[in-house]
């Protein structure tokens, strides 16, 4: 994930072996981000430029205020999937500033299979709309798409959260006063024609933009009529005759300038409604040194206070219950002046940790303070002693408090994300406004070695119950593929490819990313409070 348009670090000061390991992961991340930023194949990009069109990311750069940051969403979506033919799932999405106002920008990449929608393209588009809806961000669609990717139509078209849901969200957001704006910079075909048709205001480029439910080949097949794309759905037709579009632009740059002018006419965005903001201060310790304190090996312990000190404003931390339930750190703090409540793992969760967490979450919710979860969780403590002590009901209290918190929630997975502990730390199922991973993160129901051990134990017990035997070699042969599968599926890239998160970020950029996000998520009013039944 790229948060700002910055160059990779060229730091040359002495580093530790721990940092070298994290640096290797960050280098791998930057390499992959650079690869997907290229878009489709060289031949497709050349053809695109030959038509006088800007590439998707160039369009976004032209649209946003010069020098302003772009908080990109899920740039590694579809990584390693669809035979590597859909970088970024064929669509670039993120939050940027237009005339000083936060907007959700979504740009089809026509160099990726003509901008058609793979299953994960749909999922990413819907995720972007969800972010816009939650945070009341105007949506700006840069349309250049051939519609659904037909070879995978069964995964794109029929279900509730497939292609049609895009237009449902557009209608509902427009009805709720969230502006929907579009520029048709190329094709807008079949169901995709509804993106501009359902927008509040639409721009189309002369001789380049086309909008039609059925293109020339379909029209000829269905009716025998032979008609060109421009005659069927070009810019002049739709701005002078049909009224489907409102503004006729001469080229990409002109269309983007018109969009900027439209955004400038919108009512001003809301002032922050949740969370106070004080004068910003730099952190006590340099965020660039996070790699010095966070080991890549998840079995190596470290003090999460060292992470917090590199993310928050110096002198802003007020820890809550520091001597109780110490495997969970809870603290009031500020990030770039934004007031936040931090919930950070510092070991396995015990009953005391969970009760402390639930207490703190309710405090923040009552006071309107946004929550930041720093997740590195192996799970809740297990064993007869802890079950007798009621760890299930105590953990449930924290899970319920997370689920019912009204304030904006942000989650960063800074290590492991395993088991039911993930639920208590605001995993994806608990609707954080944003969820990011560090490149050392691991996400799965349990570690590969643990899963292999559990399944091998069940297998061995079954064999022995039938009077059989199972050699150590046979058991290892059984365990190996399980470990390998969990290793592969636990990778942050496996997660990000499937949009289980909003992107993988460089630890050194985390503070910047969080500051940008907090500026976005704090502008919506809170719903009325609601409380579940807590089992005492």
Coordinates of C-alpha atoms in Angstrom, one line a residue:
X1 CA 0.0 0.0 0.0
X2 CA 1.3 3.5 -0.8
X3 CA 0.2 6.3 1.5
X4 CA 2.2 9.1 -0.1
X5 CA 3.9 9.5 -3.4
X6 CA 7.4 9.1 -1.9
X7 CA 10.6 7.4 -2.9
X8 CA 11.9 4.3 -1.1
X9 CA 14.2 4.9 1.8
X10 CA 17.9 5.2 1.1
X11 CA 18.9 5.0 4.8
X12 CA 22.6 4.0 5.1
X13 CA 23.2 4.2 8.9
X14 CA 24.2 1.0 10.8
X15 CA 21.4 -1.5 11.2
X16 CA 20.8 -4.6 13.3
X17 CA 20.3 -8.1 12.0
X18 CA 16.6 -7.8 13.0
X19 CA 16.2 -4.7 10.9
X20 CA 18.0 -6.4 7.9
X21 CA 15.3 -9.1 8.1
X22 CA 12.5 -6.6 8.2
X23 CA 14.2 -4.5 5.6
X24 CA 14.2 -7.5 3.3
X25 CA 10.5 -7.9 3.8
X26 CA 10.0 -4.2 3.1
X27 CA 12.1 -4.4 0.0
X28 CA 10.0 -7.3 -1.3
X29 CA 6.9 -5.2 -0.6
X30 CA 8.2 -2.2 -2.5
X31 CA 9.2 -4.4 -5.4
X32 CA 5.7 -5.9 -5.6
X33 CA 4.0 -2.5 -5.3
X34 CA 6.1 -1.2 -8.1
X35 CA 5.2 -4.2 -10.3
X36 CA 1.5 -3.7 -9.9
X37 CA 1.8 0.0 -10.3
X38 CA 2.9 -0.6 -13.9
X39 CA -0.6 -1.9 -14.7
X40 CA -1.2 -4.3 -17.6
X41 CA 1.3 -5.6 -20.2
X42 CA 3.7 -3.3 -22.1
X43 CA 1.7 -3.8 -25.3
X44 CA -1.6 -2.8 -23.7
X45 CA 0.0 0.3 -22.2
X46 CA 1.5 1.3 -25.5
X47 CA -1.9 0.9 -27.2
X48 CA -3.6 2.9 -24.5
X49 CA -1.1 5.8 -24.9
X50 CA -1.4 5.7 -28.7
X51 CA -5.0 6.6 -28.2
X52 CA -4.0 9.7 -26.4
X53 CA -5.2 8.4 -23.0
X54 CA -3.5 8.7 -19.6
X55 CA -2.9 5.6 -17.5
X56 CA -5.1 5.0 -14.5
X57 CA -2.6 6.3 -11.9
X58 CA -1.7 9.3 -14.1
X59 CA -5.3 10.2 -14.2
X60 CA -5.5 10.1 -10.4
X61 CA -2.3 12.2 -10.1
X62 CA -3.9 14.8 -12.4
X63 CA -7.2 14.8 -10.5
X64 CA -5.8 15.2 -7.0
X65 CA -4.4 18.4 -5.5
X66 CA -0.7 18.7 -6.4
X67 CA 1.6 17.2 -3.8
X68 CA -1.2 15.8 -1.7
X69 CA -1.1 12.3 -0.3
X70 CA -3.1 9.4 -1.8
X71 CA -4.2 6.7 0.7
X72 CA -4.4 3.7 -1.7
X73 CA -6.7 0.8 -0.9
X74 CA -5.6 -2.8 -1.5
X75 CA -3.0 -2.2 -4.3
X76 CA -2.0 -5.9 -4.1
X77 CA -5.5 -7.2 -4.7
X78 CA -5.5 -10.3 -6.9
X79 CA -1.7 -10.7 -6.4
X80 CA -0.7 -14.2 -7.7
X81 CA -4.3 -14.9 -8.9
X82 CA -5.9 -15.1 -12.3
X83 CA -2.5 -16.2 -13.7
X84 CA -1.1 -12.8 -12.7
X85 CA -3.2 -11.1 -15.4
X86 CA -5.0 -8.7 -13.0
X87 CA -2.6 -6.4 -11.2
X88 CA -4.4 -4.5 -8.4
X89 CA -7.5 -6.4 -9.6
X90 CA -7.6 -4.1 -12.6
X91 CA -8.8 -1.0 -10.6
X92 CA -6.9 1.6 -8.6
X93 CA -8.8 2.9 -5.5
X94 CA -8.0 5.2 -2.7
X95 CA -8.6 8.5 -0.8
X96 CA -7.2 11.7 -2.0
X97 CA -7.7 15.5 -1.8
X98 CA -9.5 17.5 -4.4
X99 CA -9.7 21.2 -3.7
X100 CA -8.8 20.3 -0.1
X101 CA -11.6 17.8 0.3
X102 CA -11.3 14.1 0.9
X103 CA -12.7 12.1 -1.9
X104 CA -12.9 8.4 -2.7
X105 CA -11.3 7.9 -6.2
X106 CA -11.8 4.7 -8.2
X107 CA -10.1 4.4 -11.6
X108 CA -10.5 1.4 -14.0
X109 CA -7.3 0.3 -15.5
X110 CA -8.1 -0.4 -19.2
X111 CA -4.6 -1.9 -19.7
X112 CA -5.7 -4.9 -17.6
X113 CA -8.0 -7.0 -19.8
X114 CA -9.8 -3.9 -21.1
X115 CA -10.7 -2.8 -17.6
X116 CA -13.1 -5.7 -17.2
X117 CA -14.3 -6.8 -13.8
X118 CA -12.8 -10.0 -12.4
X119 CA -14.4 -11.3 -9.2
X120 CA -11.9 -9.5 -7.0
X121 CA -12.4 -6.3 -9.1
X122 CA -16.0 -6.3 -8.0
X123 CA -14.9 -7.0 -4.4
X124 CA -12.4 -4.2 -4.4
X125 CA -14.9 -1.8 -6.0
X126 CA -17.5 -2.7 -3.3
X127 CA -14.9 -2.3 -0.5
X128 CA -14.1 1.2 -1.8
X129 CA -17.7 2.1 -1.8
X130 CA -18.1 0.8 1.7
X131 CA -15.3 3.1 2.8
X132 CA -17.0 6.0 1.1
X133 CA -20.3 5.2 2.7
X134 CA -19.0 4.8 6.2
X135 CA -17.0 8.0 6.0
X136 CA -19.4 10.0 3.8
X137 CA -16.8 10.6 1.1
X138 CA -17.7 11.9 -2.3
X139 CA -17.1 9.1 -4.9
X140 CA -15.3 10.0 -8.1
X141 CA -15.3 7.2 -10.7
X142 CA -12.8 7.3 -13.6
X143 CA -14.5 4.9 -16.0
X144 CA -12.7 2.9 -18.6
X145 CA -14.2 -0.6 -18.5
X146 CA -15.5 -3.3 -20.8
X147 CA -17.9 -4.6 -18.1
X148 CA -17.8 -8.0 -16.6
X149 CA -15.0 -10.5 -17.3
X150 CA -17.1 -13.0 -19.2
X151 CA -14.9 -16.1 -18.7
X152 CA -15.7 -15.8 -14.9
X153 CA -19.3 -14.5 -15.2
X154 CA -20.6 -17.0 -12.6
X155 CA -18.4 -15.4 -10.0
X156 CA -19.1 -11.8 -11.1
X157 CA -22.8 -11.5 -12.0
X158 CA -25.5 -13.4 -10.1
X159 CA -25.0 -13.1 -6.3
X160 CA -25.9 -10.3 -3.9
X161 CA -22.3 -9.0 -3.6
X162 CA -21.5 -9.3 -7.2
X163 CA -21.5 -6.6 -10.0
X164 CA -25.1 -5.3 -9.5
X165 CA -24.3 -4.4 -5.9
X166 CA -22.1 -1.5 -7.2
X167 CA -25.1 0.3 -8.6
X168 CA -27.2 -0.5 -5.5
X169 CA -24.5 1.3 -3.4
X170 CA -24.4 4.2 -5.9
X171 CA -28.1 4.8 -5.6
X172 CA -28.2 4.5 -1.8
X173 CA -25.2 6.8 -1.4
X174 CA -26.7 9.4 -3.7
X175 CA -30.0 9.2 -1.8
X176 CA -28.0 9.7 1.4
X177 CA -26.4 12.9 0.1
X178 CA -23.0 11.4 -0.7
X179 CA -22.0 12.8 -4.1
X180 CA -21.5 10.3 -7.0
X181 CA -19.4 11.8 -9.9
X182 CA -18.0 10.0 -13.0
X183 CA -15.8 10.7 -16.0
X184 CA -16.1 8.3 -18.9
X185 CA -12.6 8.2 -20.3
X186 CA -13.0 5.1 -22.5
X187 CA -15.5 2.3 -22.6
X188 CA -18.5 2.0 -20.3
X189 CA -20.1 -1.1 -21.5
X190 CA -23.1 -3.3 -20.6
X191 CA -23.9 -3.2 -16.8
X192 CA -20.9 -0.9 -16.4
X193 CA -22.8 1.8 -18.2
X194 CA -24.8 2.3 -15.1
X195 CA -21.8 3.7 -13.2
X196 CA -22.0 7.0 -15.2
X197 CA -25.8 6.7 -15.7
X198 CA -26.4 6.5 -12.0
X199 CA -23.9 9.3 -11.0
X200 CA -25.1 12.7 -9.9
X201 CA -22.9 14.4 -12.6
X202 CA -21.1 12.8 -15.5
X203 CA -18.3 13.9 -17.8
X204 CA -17.5 12.1 -21.1
X205 CA -14.6 12.6 -23.5
X206 CA -15.3 13.3 -27.1
X207 CA -14.3 10.6 -29.6
X208 CA -13.0 8.4 -26.7
X209 CA -15.7 7.8 -24.1
X210 CA -18.6 5.5 -24.9
X211 CA -21.6 4.5 -22.9
X212 CA -23.9 1.7 -24.0
X213 CA -25.7 -1.3 -22.6
X214 CA -24.9 -3.3 -25.7
X215 CA -21.9 -2.6 -27.9
X216 CA -21.9 -2.8 -31.7
X217 CA -21.2 -6.6 -31.9
X218 CA -24.2 -7.3 -29.6
X219 CA -26.4 -4.9 -31.4
X220 CA -25.6 -6.5 -34.8
X221 CA -26.2 -10.0 -33.4
X222 CA -29.5 -9.0 -31.7
X223 CA -31.0 -6.7 -34.4
X224 CA -28.8 -6.8 -37.5
X225 CA -28.1 -3.1 -37.2
X226 CA -24.6 -2.0 -38.0
X227 CA -23.5 1.0 -36.0
X228 CA -20.2 2.4 -34.8
X229 CA -19.3 2.8 -31.2
X230 CA -19.3 6.6 -31.5
X231 CA -22.7 6.6 -33.1
X232 CA -24.1 4.2 -30.6
X233 CA -22.9 5.8 -27.4
X234 CA -20.3 8.5 -28.0
X235 CA -19.9 11.8 -26.1
X236 CA -21.8 14.0 -28.6
X237 CA -24.8 11.7 -28.5
X238 CA -24.9 11.5 -24.8
X239 CA -24.4 15.2 -24.1
X240 CA -26.6 16.6 -26.9
X241 CA -29.3 13.9 -27.5
X242 CA -29.7 11.3 -24.8
X243 CA -28.8 13.4 -21.8
X244 CA -26.9 10.4 -20.2
X245 CA -23.9 12.7 -19.6
X246 CA -23.7 16.3 -18.6
X247 CA -20.3 17.6 -19.7
X248 CA -18.4 17.0 -22.9
X249 CA -14.6 17.0 -22.5
X250 CA -12.0 17.2 -25.3
X251 CA -9.5 14.8 -23.6
X252 CA -8.5 13.2 -20.3
X253 CA -6.9 16.3 -18.9
X254 CA -10.0 18.4 -19.7
X255 CA -12.4 15.8 -18.2
X256 CA -10.3 15.7 -15.0
X257 CA -10.4 19.5 -14.7
X258 CA -14.2 19.5 -15.1
X259 CA -14.4 16.9 -12.3
X260 CA -12.2 19.1 -10.1
X261 CA -14.5 22.0 -10.8
X262 CA -17.6 20.0 -9.9
X263 CA -16.0 18.9 -6.6
X264 CA -15.3 22.6 -5.9
X265 CA -19.0 23.3 -6.0
X266 CA -19.9 20.7 -3.4
X267 CA -21.0 21.8 0.1
X268 CA -18.1 21.8 2.5
X269 CA -17.2 18.6 4.3
X270 CA -18.2 18.1 7.9
X271 CA -15.9 19.1 10.7
X272 CA -14.6 16.2 12.9
X273 CA -17.5 14.7 14.8
X274 CA -15.6 12.1 16.9
X275 CA -12.2 12.4 18.6
X276 CA -10.5 15.7 19.5
X277 CA -7.4 17.0 17.8
X278 CA -4.6 18.8 19.6
X279 CA -1.4 20.4 18.4
X280 CA 0.7 17.6 16.7
X281 CA 4.0 16.6 18.1
X282 CA 6.7 14.2 16.7
X283 CA 7.0 10.8 18.3
X284 CA 9.5 10.2 21.1
X285 CA 11.4 7.7 18.9
X286 CA 11.9 7.6 15.2
X287 CA 9.3 5.4 13.3
X288 CA 12.0 4.4 10.9
X289 CA 13.6 2.4 13.7
X290 CA 10.5 0.1 14.2
X291 CA 12.4 -2.6 12.4
X292 CA 14.9 -2.5 15.2
X293 CA 12.4 -3.6 17.8
X294 CA 9.9 -5.8 16.0
X295 CA 11.3 -9.3 15.2
X296 CA 10.2 -11.1 12.1
X297 CA 10.1 -14.4 14.1
X298 CA 6.7 -14.4 15.8
X299 CA 8.1 -16.6 18.6
X300 CA 10.5 -13.9 19.7
X301 CA 9.0 -11.7 22.4
X302 CA 9.3 -7.9 22.5
X303 CA 7.7 -5.1 24.4
X304 CA 4.8 -3.5 22.4
X305 CA 5.4 -0.2 24.3
X306 CA 8.4 0.2 22.0
X307 CA 6.1 0.2 19.0
X308 CA 3.7 2.6 20.6
X309 CA 6.5 5.1 21.4
X310 CA 7.3 5.2 17.7
X311 CA 3.7 5.8 16.5
X312 CA 2.3 8.3 19.0
X313 CA 3.1 12.0 19.8
X314 CA 5.8 12.3 22.4
X315 CA 4.4 12.8 25.9
X316 CA 0.8 11.9 24.9
X317 CA 0.5 8.4 26.4
X318 CA -1.7 7.9 29.4
X319 CA -1.8 4.2 30.1
X320 CA -4.9 2.6 31.5
X321 CA -4.5 -0.1 34.2
X322 CA -0.8 -0.5 33.5
X323 CA -0.4 -3.1 36.4
X324 CA -3.4 -5.2 35.6
X325 CA -3.8 -7.7 32.8
X326 CA -0.4 -6.7 31.5
X327 CA -0.5 -8.9 28.4
X328 CA -2.8 -6.3 26.9
X329 CA -1.6 -2.6 26.8
X330 CA -4.4 -0.1 26.8
X331 CA -3.6 3.6 26.6
X332 CA -5.0 7.0 25.7
X333 CA -2.6 8.8 23.3
X334 CA -2.4 11.1 20.3
X335 CA -1.2 10.4 16.7
X336 CA -0.3 13.6 14.8
X337 CA -2.6 15.4 17.2
X338 CA -5.5 13.0 16.8
X339 CA -6.8 11.6 20.1
X340 CA -6.9 7.7 20.1
X341 CA -7.4 4.8 22.4
X342 CA -4.8 2.1 21.8
X343 CA -5.3 -1.6 22.4
X344 CA -2.1 -3.5 21.8
X345 CA -1.2 -7.1 22.4
X346 CA 1.8 -7.8 24.7
X347 CA 1.4 -11.6 25.0
X348 CA -1.4 -14.1 25.2
X349 CA -4.8 -12.9 26.5
X350 CA -5.9 -14.0 30.0
X351 CA -9.2 -13.3 31.7
X352 CA -7.7 -10.2 33.3
X353 CA -6.5 -8.9 30.0
X354 CA -9.9 -9.4 28.3
X355 CA -11.8 -7.7 31.2
X356 CA -9.4 -4.8 31.1
X357 CA -9.8 -4.5 27.3
X358 CA -13.6 -4.5 27.5
X359 CA -13.5 -1.8 30.2
X360 CA -11.2 0.4 28.1
X361 CA -13.2 -0.1 24.9
X362 CA -16.4 1.1 26.7
X363 CA -14.5 4.1 28.1
X364 CA -13.4 5.1 24.6
X365 CA -16.8 4.5 23.1
X366 CA -18.5 6.6 25.7
X367 CA -16.0 9.4 25.3
X368 CA -16.1 9.3 21.4
X369 CA -12.4 8.4 21.1
X370 CA -11.4 6.4 18.0
X371 CA -9.7 3.1 18.6
X372 CA -6.4 1.7 17.3
X373 CA -5.8 -2.0 17.6
X374 CA -2.1 -3.2 17.3
X375 CA -2.7 -6.8 16.7
X376 CA -0.1 -9.5 17.5
X377 CA -2.2 -12.2 19.0
X378 CA -1.7 -16.0 19.4
X379 CA -5.1 -16.3 21.1
X380 CA -6.6 -16.7 24.5
X381 CA -4.9 -18.8 27.2
X382 CA -6.1 -22.4 27.2
X383 CA -6.1 -25.1 29.8
X384 CA -8.4 -26.5 32.5
X385 CA -7.5 -23.8 35.0
X386 CA -8.4 -21.0 32.7
X387 CA -11.6 -22.7 31.5
X388 CA -12.7 -23.1 35.2
X389 CA -11.9 -19.4 35.6
X390 CA -14.3 -18.5 32.9
X391 CA -12.0 -17.3 30.2
X392 CA -14.6 -18.0 27.6
X393 CA -17.1 -15.6 29.1
X394 CA -14.4 -13.0 29.9
X395 CA -13.1 -13.2 26.3
X396 CA -16.7 -12.9 25.1
X397 CA -17.1 -9.6 26.9
X398 CA -14.2 -8.1 25.1
X399 CA -15.4 -9.5 21.7
X400 CA -18.8 -8.0 22.4
X401 CA -17.4 -4.7 23.3
X402 CA -15.4 -4.6 20.1
X403 CA -18.5 -5.5 18.0
X404 CA -20.7 -2.8 19.7
X405 CA -18.2 0.0 19.8
X406 CA -19.6 2.9 17.8
X407 CA -16.4 4.9 17.4
X408 CA -14.2 4.5 14.4
X409 CA -11.8 1.5 14.7
X410 CA -8.5 1.1 12.9
X411 CA -6.5 -2.2 13.0
X412 CA -2.8 -2.8 12.2
X413 CA -1.6 -6.4 12.3
X414 CA 2.0 -6.0 13.5
X415 CA 2.7 -9.8 13.9
X416 CA 0.5 -12.8 14.3
X417 CA -3.3 -12.8 13.8
X418 CA -4.4 -16.2 15.1
X419 CA -7.5 -17.8 16.4
X420 CA -10.3 -16.3 18.5
X421 CA -7.9 -13.7 19.8
X422 CA -8.3 -12.0 16.4
X423 CA -11.9 -11.3 17.1
X424 CA -11.1 -9.5 20.4
X425 CA -8.6 -7.4 18.5
X426 CA -11.0 -6.1 15.8
X427 CA -10.2 -8.4 12.9
X428 CA -11.9 -8.0 9.6
X429 CA -15.2 -9.5 10.8
X430 CA -15.5 -6.7 13.3
X431 CA -15.7 -3.9 10.7
X432 CA -12.7 -1.7 11.4
X433 CA -12.8 1.3 9.1
X434 CA -9.4 0.2 7.9
X435 CA -7.2 -2.9 8.5
X436 CA -3.6 -3.0 7.4
X437 CA -0.9 -5.6 7.7
X438 CA 2.9 -5.3 8.2
X439 CA 5.0 -7.4 5.9
X440 CA 5.9 -9.8 8.8
X441 CA 2.2 -10.5 9.6
X442 CA 0.7 -14.0 9.6
X443 CA -3.0 -14.6 9.4
X444 CA -4.7 -18.0 10.0
X445 CA -6.8 -19.9 12.5
X446 CA -3.6 -21.2 14.1
X447 CA 0.1 -21.7 13.2
X448 CA 1.0 -24.4 10.8
X449 CA 2.9 -26.4 13.3
X450 CA 0.0 -26.3 15.7
X451 CA -2.5 -27.2 13.0
X452 CA -0.4 -30.2 12.0
X453 CA 0.0 -31.3 15.6
X454 CA -3.8 -31.2 16.2
X455 CA -4.7 -33.0 13.0
X456 CA -1.9 -35.6 13.5
X457 CA -3.1 -36.3 17.1
X458 CA -6.6 -36.9 15.8
X459 CA -5.3 -39.1 13.1
X460 CA -3.0 -41.1 15.5
X461 CA -5.8 -41.6 18.0
X462 CA -8.1 -42.9 15.3
X463 CA -5.5 -45.4 14.0
X464 CA -4.6 -46.6 17.4
X465 CA -8.3 -47.0 18.4
X466 CA -8.6 -49.4 15.5
X467 CA -5.6 -51.4 16.7
X468 CA -3.2 -50.0 14.1
X469 CA 0.2 -48.3 14.3
X470 CA 1.6 -45.1 12.8
X471 CA 5.3 -44.6 12.4
X472 CA 7.1 -41.4 13.0
X473 CA 8.0 -41.2 9.3
X474 CA 4.3 -41.6 8.3
X475 CA 3.3 -39.0 10.8
X476 CA 5.9 -36.5 9.4
X477 CA 4.7 -37.2 5.9
X478 CA 1.2 -36.4 7.1
X479 CA 2.3 -33.2 8.9
X480 CA 4.5 -31.7 6.2
X481 CA 1.8 -30.6 3.6
X482 CA -0.3 -29.2 6.4
X483 CA 2.5 -27.0 7.6
X484 CA 3.3 -25.9 4.0
X485 CA -0.3 -25.1 3.3
X486 CA -0.7 -23.0 6.4
X487 CA 2.6 -21.3 5.6
X488 CA 1.4 -20.3 2.2
X489 CA -2.1 -19.3 3.3
X490 CA -0.9 -17.4 6.3
X491 CA 1.2 -15.0 4.1
X492 CA 0.2 -11.3 4.2
X493 CA 0.2 -11.5 0.4
X494 CA -2.3 -14.3 0.4
X495 CA -4.5 -12.2 2.6
X496 CA -4.1 -8.9 0.7
X497 CA -4.7 -10.6 -2.6
X498 CA -8.2 -11.7 -1.4
X499 CA -9.0 -8.3 0.2
X500 CA -9.0 -9.6 3.7
X501 CA -7.3 -6.4 4.5
X502 CA -6.8 -2.9 3.0
X503 CA -3.1 -3.3 2.2
X504 CA 0.3 -4.2 3.4
X505 CA 2.3 -1.2 4.7
X506 CA 5.9 -0.4 5.6
X507 CA 6.1 -0.2 9.4
X508 CA 8.0 3.1 9.0
X509 CA 5.0 4.6 7.2
X510 CA 2.4 3.4 9.8
X511 CA 2.2 6.7 11.7
X512 CA 1.6 8.6 8.4
X513 CA -1.0 6.2 7.2
X514 CA -2.8 6.3 10.6
X515 CA -2.8 10.1 10.6
X516 CA -4.3 10.2 7.1
X517 CA -6.9 7.7 8.1
X518 CA -7.8 9.4 11.3
X519 CA -8.4 12.6 9.4
X520 CA -11.0 10.7 7.3
X521 CA -12.8 8.5 9.8
X522 CA -13.5 11.1 12.5
X523 CA -15.9 13.2 10.4
X524 CA -19.1 11.1 10.7
X525 CA -21.5 11.4 13.7
X526 CA -21.8 8.4 16.0
X527 CA -25.0 6.3 16.1
X528 CA -26.9 5.9 19.4
X529 CA -25.2 3.6 22.0
X530 CA -26.2 0.0 22.1
X531 CA -25.1 -2.6 24.6
X532 CA -25.2 -6.4 24.4
X533 CA -25.9 -8.8 27.3
X534 CA -22.7 -9.5 29.2
X535 CA -22.5 -13.0 30.8
X536 CA -21.4 -12.3 34.4

